[in-house]
Amino acid sequence: MATNGTSDLKRKQGIVSSLCKHFSLDPKAFSSQVPGNDIKALYINILKSSGKESPQNNDEVMKWIAFADSFPSDSKACHGGLNELNTDLAKKSVLLGNGFTPSEADVIVFSVIHSSMIALSTPEKEKLPHVMRWMDYIQNSEDLGALFEKILLEKPVFEPQIAKAAAKPEVTSIAKGTVQNTKITDKPDTEKNAKKSDSADAKKKAKGDKEAVPEKKAPEKEASDKDKELSVSLLNIQVGLIRKAWKHPSADSLLVEEIDVGEAKVRQVVSGLAKYCSPEDLTNRRVVLITNVKPGKLRDVMSEGLVLCASNEDHTKVEPLLLPEGAKPGECISFSGIDGKPEDVLNPKKKQLEKITPNLFTDEKGVATFKGIPFMTSAGPCTSSIPKASIK
């Protein structure tokens, strides 16, 4: 491992602590093994003590252990490895497999790169969005908050310049004189124009105003109402944290989740995600959900929201939208340039949701958007590992 003795020892201690938490073991039982073993040996010993067999994708696990073993501790020398990791995570949520369940490889790599990520500047972290998103997910899903400091993007506070009410410009005496002179000079022309106007009005009246066409304001009003009806501002879209998930008692394709959206009581939501992820995948995962859909039962189980997911064209890959590190449960998703108060409860008869969702999609970089305008949280945009996907 490309580290000095002290940081090497500290790094391996972090790996042992996080692996033991992953396998529900006591790290004290392995403290004496840390100095004399490399990462691979420590992993094998902990895996054996857990009573679990080597994973089927053991070769992939060993590949990431090799990555961790060669990862430098010098923050200046780690950029290559972090960029490689960022590229690898662009299209997936975890290092191994297609689901959302972290593996021992995720835990090991997280532990190794954590100190380097902490040392990076905010601009450097912003160049690694997929790593930042992945680290936040691993820290939350593996409950590593007590072992590792949270990695935050310390963004400067944006203070928009508020447009002041237009003040009357100071006018010099010369300007005032010019205005007055202009008015005096223009007076005869005004009288002439008035006479011409009277003459034109008389001619129009003589023709019976046959050419006059009344203004049609009704279509404009209808268009305005239609735009309002299709605006994403009608939806109350919030960040939620799934506290608990389980299989629907009478529908194999459905899962039931208890989701914290910052209210006094968690919301129960039924989602058609059983084919794509397990209850364990969703537990402690942050999601984006619509909270003002009309509550109703799905196969006899009450649902009080709609988890937004990205899907490829043939629906072979579906995943809940991904939240940036730092987004908090309960905060509302915003869209730049779009204002408006969400409906208290969407009216199913108006089919508002059906009219809005065709305009929800991810762009070529996987950023979730409404008509190309990103889903924004206080910590940045919502994303997906599926580019050019529909969102429902």
CSV table of C-alpha atoms in Angstrom, one decimal:
chain,number,residue,atom,x,y,z
A,1,MET,CA,0.0,0.0,0.0
A,2,ALA,CA,1.3,3.4,-1.0
A,3,THR,CA,1.2,5.0,2.5
A,4,ASN,CA,3.6,5.6,5.4
A,5,GLY,CA,3.5,3.4,8.5
A,6,THR,CA,1.2,5.6,10.6
A,7,SER,CA,-1.5,6.3,8.0
A,8,ASP,CA,-1.2,2.6,6.8
A,9,LEU,CA,-2.1,1.4,10.3
A,10,LYS,CA,-4.9,4.0,10.7
A,11,ARG,CA,-6.4,3.1,7.3
A,12,LYS,CA,-6.4,-0.7,8.1
A,13,GLN,CA,-8.0,0.0,11.4
A,14,GLY,CA,-10.8,1.9,9.6
A,15,ILE,CA,-11.3,-1.0,7.2
A,16,VAL,CA,-11.5,-3.6,10.1
A,17,SER,CA,-14.0,-1.4,12.0
A,18,SER,CA,-16.3,-0.9,8.9
A,19,LEU,CA,-16.0,-4.6,7.8
A,20,CYS,CA,-16.9,-5.8,11.3
A,21,LYS,CA,-19.9,-3.5,11.3
A,22,HIS,CA,-20.9,-4.8,7.9
A,23,PHE,CA,-20.7,-8.5,9.1
A,24,SER,CA,-22.0,-7.7,12.7
A,25,LEU,CA,-18.7,-8.6,14.4
A,26,ASP,CA,-16.7,-7.1,17.2
A,27,PRO,CA,-13.7,-5.2,15.8
A,28,LYS,CA,-11.7,-5.7,19.0
A,29,ALA,CA,-11.3,-9.4,18.1
A,30,PHE,CA,-9.2,-8.4,15.1
A,31,SER,CA,-7.2,-5.4,16.5
A,32,SER,CA,-4.1,-7.5,17.1
A,33,GLN,CA,-4.2,-8.7,13.4
A,34,VAL,CA,-4.0,-5.2,12.0
A,35,PRO,CA,-0.3,-4.5,12.1
A,36,GLY,CA,0.9,-7.7,10.5
A,37,ASN,CA,-1.6,-8.2,7.7
A,38,ASP,CA,-2.5,-6.5,4.4
A,39,ILE,CA,-6.1,-5.7,3.4
A,40,LYS,CA,-6.7,-9.0,1.6
A,41,ALA,CA,-5.6,-11.1,4.7
A,42,LEU,CA,-7.7,-9.0,7.0
A,43,TYR,CA,-10.8,-9.4,4.8
A,44,ILE,CA,-10.4,-13.1,4.5
A,45,ASN,CA,-10.0,-13.5,8.3
A,46,ILE,CA,-13.1,-11.4,9.0
A,47,LEU,CA,-15.1,-13.2,6.3
A,48,LYS,CA,-14.2,-16.6,7.9
A,49,SER,CA,-15.2,-15.3,11.4
A,50,SER,CA,-18.6,-14.1,10.0
A,51,GLY,CA,-19.4,-17.7,9.0
A,52,LYS,CA,-20.2,-16.6,5.5
A,53,GLU,CA,-18.9,-18.1,2.3
A,54,SER,CA,-16.8,-16.3,-0.3
A,55,PRO,CA,-19.2,-14.3,-2.6
A,56,GLN,CA,-19.8,-15.6,-6.1
A,57,ASN,CA,-18.2,-12.4,-7.5
A,58,ASN,CA,-15.1,-13.0,-5.4
A,59,ASP,CA,-12.8,-12.0,-8.3
A,60,GLU,CA,-14.5,-8.6,-8.4
A,61,VAL,CA,-14.1,-8.2,-4.7
A,62,MET,CA,-10.4,-9.0,-5.0
A,63,LYS,CA,-10.1,-6.5,-7.8
A,64,TRP,CA,-11.4,-3.7,-5.6
A,65,ILE,CA,-9.2,-4.9,-2.7
A,66,ALA,CA,-6.2,-4.5,-5.1
A,67,PHE,CA,-7.5,-1.0,-5.9
A,68,ALA,CA,-7.7,-0.2,-2.2
A,69,ASP,CA,-4.3,-1.7,-1.5
A,70,SER,CA,-2.6,0.5,-4.1
A,71,PHE,CA,-4.5,3.7,-3.4
A,72,PRO,CA,-2.1,6.4,-2.3
A,73,SER,CA,-2.6,8.4,0.9
A,74,ASP,CA,-1.1,11.6,-0.6
A,75,SER,CA,-4.1,13.8,-1.7
A,76,LYS,CA,-2.1,15.1,-4.6
A,77,ALA,CA,-1.4,11.6,-5.9
A,78,CYS,CA,-4.9,10.2,-5.5
A,79,HIS,CA,-6.7,12.0,-8.3
A,80,GLY,CA,-6.1,9.3,-10.9
A,81,GLY,CA,-7.7,6.6,-8.7
A,82,LEU,CA,-10.6,8.9,-7.7
A,83,ASN,CA,-11.3,9.8,-11.3
A,84,GLU,CA,-11.3,6.1,-12.2
A,85,LEU,CA,-13.7,5.3,-9.4
A,86,ASN,CA,-16.0,8.2,-10.4
A,87,THR,CA,-16.2,6.9,-14.0
A,88,ASP,CA,-17.0,3.4,-12.7
A,89,LEU,CA,-19.8,4.7,-10.5
A,90,ALA,CA,-21.4,6.8,-13.2
A,91,LYS,CA,-23.8,4.1,-14.2
A,92,LYS,CA,-24.4,2.2,-10.9
A,93,SER,CA,-25.3,2.7,-7.3
A,94,VAL,CA,-22.8,0.3,-5.7
A,95,LEU,CA,-19.5,-1.2,-6.9
A,96,LEU,CA,-20.7,-4.8,-7.4
A,97,GLY,CA,-23.9,-6.0,-9.0
A,98,ASN,CA,-26.9,-4.1,-10.4
A,99,GLY,CA,-28.8,-3.5,-7.2
A,100,PHE,CA,-28.5,-1.1,-4.3
A,101,THR,CA,-27.0,-3.4,-1.6
A,102,PRO,CA,-23.5,-2.5,-0.6
A,103,SER,CA,-20.9,-5.3,-0.6
A,104,GLU,CA,-17.7,-5.7,1.3
A,105,ALA,CA,-15.9,-4.2,-1.7
A,106,ASP,CA,-17.9,-1.0,-1.2
A,107,VAL,CA,-17.1,-0.9,2.5
A,108,ILE,CA,-13.3,-1.4,2.0
A,109,VAL,CA,-13.0,1.2,-0.8
A,110,PHE,CA,-15.1,3.7,1.2
A,111,SER,CA,-12.8,3.2,4.2
A,112,VAL,CA,-9.6,3.6,2.1
A,113,ILE,CA,-10.5,6.8,0.2
A,114,HIS,CA,-12.4,8.6,3.0
A,115,SER,CA,-9.4,10.5,4.3
A,116,SER,CA,-8.4,11.6,0.8
A,117,MET,CA,-12.0,12.8,0.0
A,118,ILE,CA,-12.0,14.8,3.3
A,119,ALA,CA,-8.8,16.5,2.3
A,120,LEU,CA,-10.1,17.6,-1.2
A,121,SER,CA,-11.2,21.2,-1.8
A,122,THR,CA,-14.8,21.9,-2.7
A,123,PRO,CA,-14.0,22.4,-6.4
A,124,GLU,CA,-12.2,19.1,-6.4
A,125,LYS,CA,-15.1,17.3,-4.8
A,126,GLU,CA,-17.5,18.8,-7.3
A,127,LYS,CA,-15.6,17.1,-10.1
A,128,LEU,CA,-16.4,13.7,-8.5
A,129,PRO,CA,-20.2,13.8,-8.2
A,130,HIS,CA,-20.7,10.0,-8.5
A,131,VAL,CA,-18.1,9.3,-5.8
A,132,MET,CA,-19.7,11.9,-3.5
A,133,ARG,CA,-23.2,10.4,-4.1
A,134,TRP,CA,-21.9,6.8,-3.6
A,135,MET,CA,-20.0,7.7,-0.4
A,136,ASP,CA,-23.1,9.3,1.1
A,137,TYR,CA,-25.2,6.3,0.2
A,138,ILE,CA,-22.6,3.8,1.7
A,139,GLN,CA,-22.3,5.9,4.9
A,140,ASN,CA,-26.0,6.0,5.4
A,141,SER,CA,-26.9,2.4,4.4
A,142,GLU,CA,-24.0,0.9,6.4
A,143,ASP,CA,-24.5,3.3,9.3
A,144,LEU,CA,-20.9,4.4,9.3
A,145,GLY,CA,-21.6,7.8,10.8
A,146,ALA,CA,-19.9,6.9,14.1
A,147,LEU,CA,-16.8,5.7,12.4
A,148,PHE,CA,-16.2,8.2,9.6
A,149,GLU,CA,-16.7,12.0,9.4
A,150,LYS,CA,-19.4,13.1,7.0
A,151,ILE,CA,-18.0,14.5,3.8
A,152,LEU,CA,-19.7,17.8,2.9
A,153,LEU,CA,-19.5,20.2,0.0
A,154,GLU,CA,-18.8,23.5,1.7
A,155,LYS,CA,-20.5,25.7,-0.9
A,156,PRO,CA,-20.3,29.4,-0.7
A,157,VAL,CA,-23.5,31.1,0.3
A,158,PHE,CA,-25.2,32.5,-2.7
A,159,GLU,CA,-26.6,36.0,-2.1
A,160,PRO,CA,-28.7,37.0,-5.1
A,161,GLN,CA,-28.7,40.7,-5.9
A,162,ILE,CA,-32.3,41.8,-5.2
A,163,ALA,CA,-33.5,44.2,-7.9
A,164,LYS,CA,-34.3,47.5,-6.2
A,165,ALA,CA,-37.4,49.4,-7.2
A,166,ALA,CA,-36.6,51.6,-10.1
A,167,ALA,CA,-35.7,55.0,-8.8
A,168,LYS,CA,-36.5,58.1,-10.7
A,169,PRO,CA,-33.3,59.3,-12.4
A,170,GLU,CA,-31.9,62.6,-11.4
A,171,VAL,CA,-32.6,65.2,-14.1
A,172,THR,CA,-30.4,68.2,-14.5
A,173,SER,CA,-31.9,71.6,-15.2
A,174,ILE,CA,-30.7,71.3,-18.8
A,175,ALA,CA,-32.6,68.0,-19.3
A,176,LYS,CA,-35.7,69.5,-17.7
A,177,GLY,CA,-35.4,72.4,-20.1
A,178,THR,CA,-35.1,70.0,-23.0
A,179,VAL,CA,-38.2,68.1,-22.0
A,180,GLN,CA,-40.2,71.3,-21.6
A,181,ASN,CA,-39.0,72.6,-24.9
A,182,THR,CA,-39.8,69.3,-26.6
A,183,LYS,CA,-43.4,69.4,-25.3
A,184,ILE,CA,-43.8,73.0,-26.5
A,185,THR,CA,-42.4,72.2,-29.9
A,186,ASP,CA,-44.5,69.1,-30.3
A,187,LYS,CA,-47.8,70.7,-29.3
A,188,PRO,CA,-48.8,71.8,-32.9
A,189,ASP,CA,-48.0,68.4,-34.2
A,190,THR,CA,-50.1,66.9,-31.5
A,191,GLU,CA,-53.0,69.0,-32.5
A,192,LYS,CA,-52.5,68.0,-36.2
A,193,ASN,CA,-52.4,64.4,-35.3
A,194,ALA,CA,-55.5,64.7,-33.3
A,195,LYS,CA,-57.3,66.2,-36.3
A,196,LYS,CA,-56.1,63.4,-38.5
A,197,SER,CA,-57.2,60.9,-35.9
A,198,ASP,CA,-60.7,62.5,-35.8
A,199,SER,CA,-60.9,62.4,-39.6
A,200,ALA,CA,-59.9,58.7,-39.6
A,201,ASP,CA,-62.5,57.9,-37.0
A,202,ALA,CA,-65.1,59.6,-39.0
A,203,LYS,CA,-64.3,57.5,-42.0
A,204,LYS,CA,-64.4,54.3,-40.0
A,205,LYS,CA,-67.7,55.3,-38.6
A,206,ALA,CA,-69.0,56.0,-42.1
A,207,LYS,CA,-68.0,52.5,-43.2
A,208,GLY,CA,-69.9,51.1,-40.2
A,209,ASP,CA,-66.8,49.8,-38.6
A,210,LYS,CA,-67.0,46.8,-40.9
A,211,GLU,CA,-63.2,46.1,-40.7
A,212,ALA,CA,-63.0,46.3,-36.9
A,213,VAL,CA,-62.1,42.9,-35.3
A,214,PRO,CA,-62.9,42.4,-31.6
A,215,GLU,CA,-60.0,41.0,-29.4
A,216,LYS,CA,-60.3,37.4,-28.5
A,217,LYS,CA,-59.0,37.0,-25.0
A,218,ALA,CA,-60.7,33.7,-24.2
A,219,PRO,CA,-58.1,31.6,-26.1
A,220,GLU,CA,-55.2,33.3,-24.2
A,221,LYS,CA,-56.9,32.5,-20.9
A,222,GLU,CA,-57.4,28.9,-22.0
A,223,ALA,CA,-53.7,28.6,-22.9
A,224,SER,CA,-52.7,30.1,-19.6
A,225,ASP,CA,-54.9,27.6,-17.7
A,226,LYS,CA,-53.5,24.7,-19.7
A,227,ASP,CA,-49.9,25.7,-18.9
A,228,LYS,CA,-50.8,26.0,-15.3
A,229,GLU,CA,-52.4,22.5,-15.4
A,230,LEU,CA,-49.2,21.0,-16.9
A,231,SER,CA,-46.7,22.8,-14.5
A,232,VAL,CA,-44.5,20.7,-12.3
A,233,SER,CA,-45.2,23.3,-9.6
A,234,LEU,CA,-48.5,21.5,-9.0
A,235,LEU,CA,-46.5,18.5,-7.5
A,236,ASN,CA,-45.2,18.5,-4.0
A,237,ILE,CA,-41.9,16.7,-4.6
A,238,GLN,CA,-39.8,16.0,-1.5
A,239,VAL,CA,-36.8,14.2,-0.2
A,240,GLY,CA,-37.6,11.1,1.9
A,241,LEU,CA,-35.7,8.6,3.9
A,242,ILE,CA,-37.0,5.0,3.8
A,243,ARG,CA,-36.9,3.8,7.4
A,244,LYS,CA,-38.4,0.4,6.8
A,245,ALA,CA,-39.4,-1.7,3.8
A,246,TRP,CA,-41.2,-5.1,3.4
A,247,LYS,CA,-42.9,-7.2,0.8
A,248,HIS,CA,-46.6,-6.5,0.1
A,249,PRO,CA,-48.6,-9.2,1.8
A,250,SER,CA,-50.8,-10.0,-1.3
A,251,ALA,CA,-48.8,-8.7,-4.4
A,252,ASP,CA,-45.5,-10.2,-5.5
A,253,SER,CA,-44.7,-7.1,-7.6
A,254,LEU,CA,-45.2,-4.6,-4.8
A,255,LEU,CA,-43.1,-3.4,-1.8
A,256,VAL,CA,-44.3,-1.3,1.1
A,257,GLU,CA,-42.1,1.4,2.6
A,258,GLU,CA,-42.3,3.6,5.7
A,259,ILE,CA,-40.7,6.9,4.5
A,260,ASP,CA,-39.6,9.9,6.7
A,261,VAL,CA,-40.3,13.2,5.0
A,262,GLY,CA,-39.7,15.4,8.0
A,263,GLU,CA,-43.2,15.1,9.4
A,264,ALA,CA,-44.3,14.0,12.8
A,265,LYS,CA,-45.4,10.6,11.3
A,266,VAL,CA,-43.7,8.5,8.6
A,267,ARG,CA,-45.7,8.0,5.4
A,268,GLN,CA,-46.6,4.5,4.2
A,269,VAL,CA,-46.0,4.1,0.4
A,270,VAL,CA,-46.6,1.2,-1.9
A,271,SER,CA,-44.2,0.9,-4.8
A,272,GLY,CA,-43.9,-1.5,-7.8
A,273,LEU,CA,-40.2,-2.1,-7.1
A,274,ALA,CA,-40.2,-5.8,-6.0
A,275,LYS,CA,-38.8,-6.9,-9.4
A,276,TYR,CA,-35.9,-4.5,-9.2
A,277,CYS,CA,-34.8,-4.3,-5.6
A,278,SER,CA,-35.3,-6.0,-2.3
A,279,PRO,CA,-36.6,-4.5,1.0
A,280,GLU,CA,-33.0,-4.6,2.2
A,281,ASP,CA,-31.9,-2.6,-0.8
A,282,LEU,CA,-34.3,0.2,0.1
A,283,THR,CA,-33.9,0.4,3.8
A,284,ASN,CA,-32.1,3.6,4.9
A,285,ARG,CA,-32.1,4.8,1.3
A,286,ARG,CA,-33.1,8.4,0.4
A,287,VAL,CA,-35.6,8.8,-2.3
A,288,VAL,CA,-37.5,11.4,-4.2
A,289,LEU,CA,-41.3,11.2,-3.8
A,290,ILE,CA,-44.5,13.0,-4.6
A,291,THR,CA,-46.4,13.6,-1.4
A,292,ASN,CA,-49.6,15.3,-2.6
A,293,VAL,CA,-51.1,12.4,-4.5
A,294,LYS,CA,-54.5,11.3,-3.2
A,295,PRO,CA,-54.0,8.6,-0.6
A,296,GLY,CA,-55.5,5.3,-1.6
A,297,LYS,CA,-55.2,1.5,-1.2
A,298,LEU,CA,-53.1,-0.7,-3.5
A,299,ARG,CA,-54.2,-4.3,-3.0
A,300,ASP,CA,-55.7,-3.4,0.4
A,301,VAL,CA,-52.6,-1.6,1.7
A,302,MET,CA,-52.8,2.2,2.1
A,303,SER,CA,-50.3,4.3,0.1
A,304,GLU,CA,-49.6,8.0,0.8
A,305,GLY,CA,-47.1,8.9,-1.8
A,306,LEU,CA,-45.3,8.0,-5.0
A,307,VAL,CA,-41.6,7.2,-5.2
A,308,LEU,CA,-40.1,8.6,-8.4
A,309,CYS,CA,-38.0,6.2,-10.4
A,310,ALA,CA,-36.0,6.3,-13.6
A,311,SER,CA,-36.6,3.6,-16.2
A,312,ASN,CA,-34.9,2.7,-19.4
A,313,GLU,CA,-37.1,2.3,-22.5
A,314,ASP,CA,-38.0,-1.4,-22.2
A,315,HIS,CA,-38.3,-1.2,-18.4
A,316,THR,CA,-35.6,-3.8,-17.8
A,317,LYS,CA,-33.8,-1.4,-15.5
A,318,VAL,CA,-35.7,0.7,-12.9
A,319,GLU,CA,-34.2,2.6,-10.0
A,320,PRO,CA,-35.4,5.2,-7.5
A,321,LEU,CA,-33.8,8.6,-8.3
A,322,LEU,CA,-30.5,9.3,-6.5
A,323,LEU,CA,-30.1,12.2,-4.1
A,324,PRO,CA,-26.9,14.3,-3.8
A,325,GLU,CA,-24.9,14.1,-0.5
A,326,GLY,CA,-26.4,16.6,2.0
A,327,ALA,CA,-30.0,16.5,0.8
A,328,LYS,CA,-32.2,16.3,3.9
A,329,PRO,CA,-35.5,14.4,4.4
A,330,GLY,CA,-38.5,16.7,4.0
A,331,GLU,CA,-36.9,19.4,1.8
A,332,CYS,CA,-38.7,20.2,-1.4
A,333,ILE,CA,-37.4,19.7,-4.9
A,334,SER,CA,-37.2,23.0,-6.8
A,335,PHE,CA,-37.0,23.9,-10.5
A,336,SER,CA,-35.2,27.0,-11.6
A,337,GLY,CA,-37.5,29.6,-13.1
A,338,ILE,CA,-40.7,27.7,-12.1
A,339,ASP,CA,-42.7,29.1,-9.2
A,340,GLY,CA,-46.1,28.2,-7.9
A,341,LYS,CA,-47.8,26.6,-5.0
A,342,PRO,CA,-48.4,22.8,-5.2
A,343,GLU,CA,-51.9,21.5,-5.0
A,344,ASP,CA,-52.9,20.3,-1.5
A,345,VAL,CA,-54.0,17.1,-3.0
A,346,LEU,CA,-53.9,16.2,-6.8
A,347,ASN,CA,-57.3,15.7,-8.3
A,348,PRO,CA,-57.3,12.3,-10.1
A,349,LYS,CA,-60.2,13.4,-12.3
A,350,LYS,CA,-58.0,16.2,-13.9
A,351,LYS,CA,-55.3,13.6,-14.7
A,352,GLN,CA,-52.7,16.2,-13.6
A,353,LEU,CA,-50.0,13.6,-12.9
A,354,GLU,CA,-50.6,11.8,-16.2
A,355,LYS,CA,-50.1,15.1,-18.0
A,356,ILE,CA,-46.9,16.1,-16.2
A,357,THR,CA,-44.9,12.9,-16.0
A,358,PRO,CA,-44.3,12.7,-19.7
A,359,ASN,CA,-42.1,15.8,-19.3
A,360,LEU,CA,-40.0,14.1,-16.5
A,361,PHE,CA,-36.8,12.5,-17.8
A,362,THR,CA,-33.1,12.2,-17.2
A,363,ASP,CA,-30.7,13.9,-19.6
A,364,GLU,CA,-27.7,12.4,-21.3
A,365,LYS,CA,-25.7,12.8,-18.1
A,366,GLY,CA,-28.3,11.2,-15.9
A,367,VAL,CA,-29.6,14.4,-14.3
A,368,ALA,CA,-33.3,14.2,-13.4
A,369,THR,CA,-35.2,17.0,-15.2
A,370,PHE,CA,-38.6,18.5,-16.0
A,371,LYS,CA,-38.5,19.6,-19.6
A,372,GLY,CA,-34.7,19.8,-19.2
A,373,ILE,CA,-34.8,21.8,-15.9
A,374,PRO,CA,-32.9,19.9,-13.2
A,375,PHE,CA,-34.6,18.5,-10.0
A,376,MET,CA,-32.7,20.6,-7.5
A,377,THR,CA,-32.1,20.1,-3.7
A,378,SER,CA,-30.1,22.4,-1.4
A,379,ALA,CA,-27.1,20.1,-2.1
A,380,GLY,CA,-27.4,19.8,-5.9
A,381,PRO,CA,-29.4,18.0,-8.6
A,382,CYS,CA,-31.1,14.6,-8.3
A,383,THR,CA,-29.6,12.0,-10.7
A,384,SER,CA,-29.9,8.5,-12.0
A,385,SER,CA,-27.4,5.9,-13.3
A,386,ILE,CA,-29.8,5.6,-16.3
A,387,PRO,CA,-29.3,8.4,-18.8
A,388,LYS,CA,-32.2,9.5,-21.1
A,389,ALA,CA,-34.7,7.6,-18.9
A,390,SER,CA,-38.3,8.3,-18.3
A,391,ILE,CA,-39.3,9.2,-14.7
A,392,LYS,CA,-42.5,8.0,-13.1
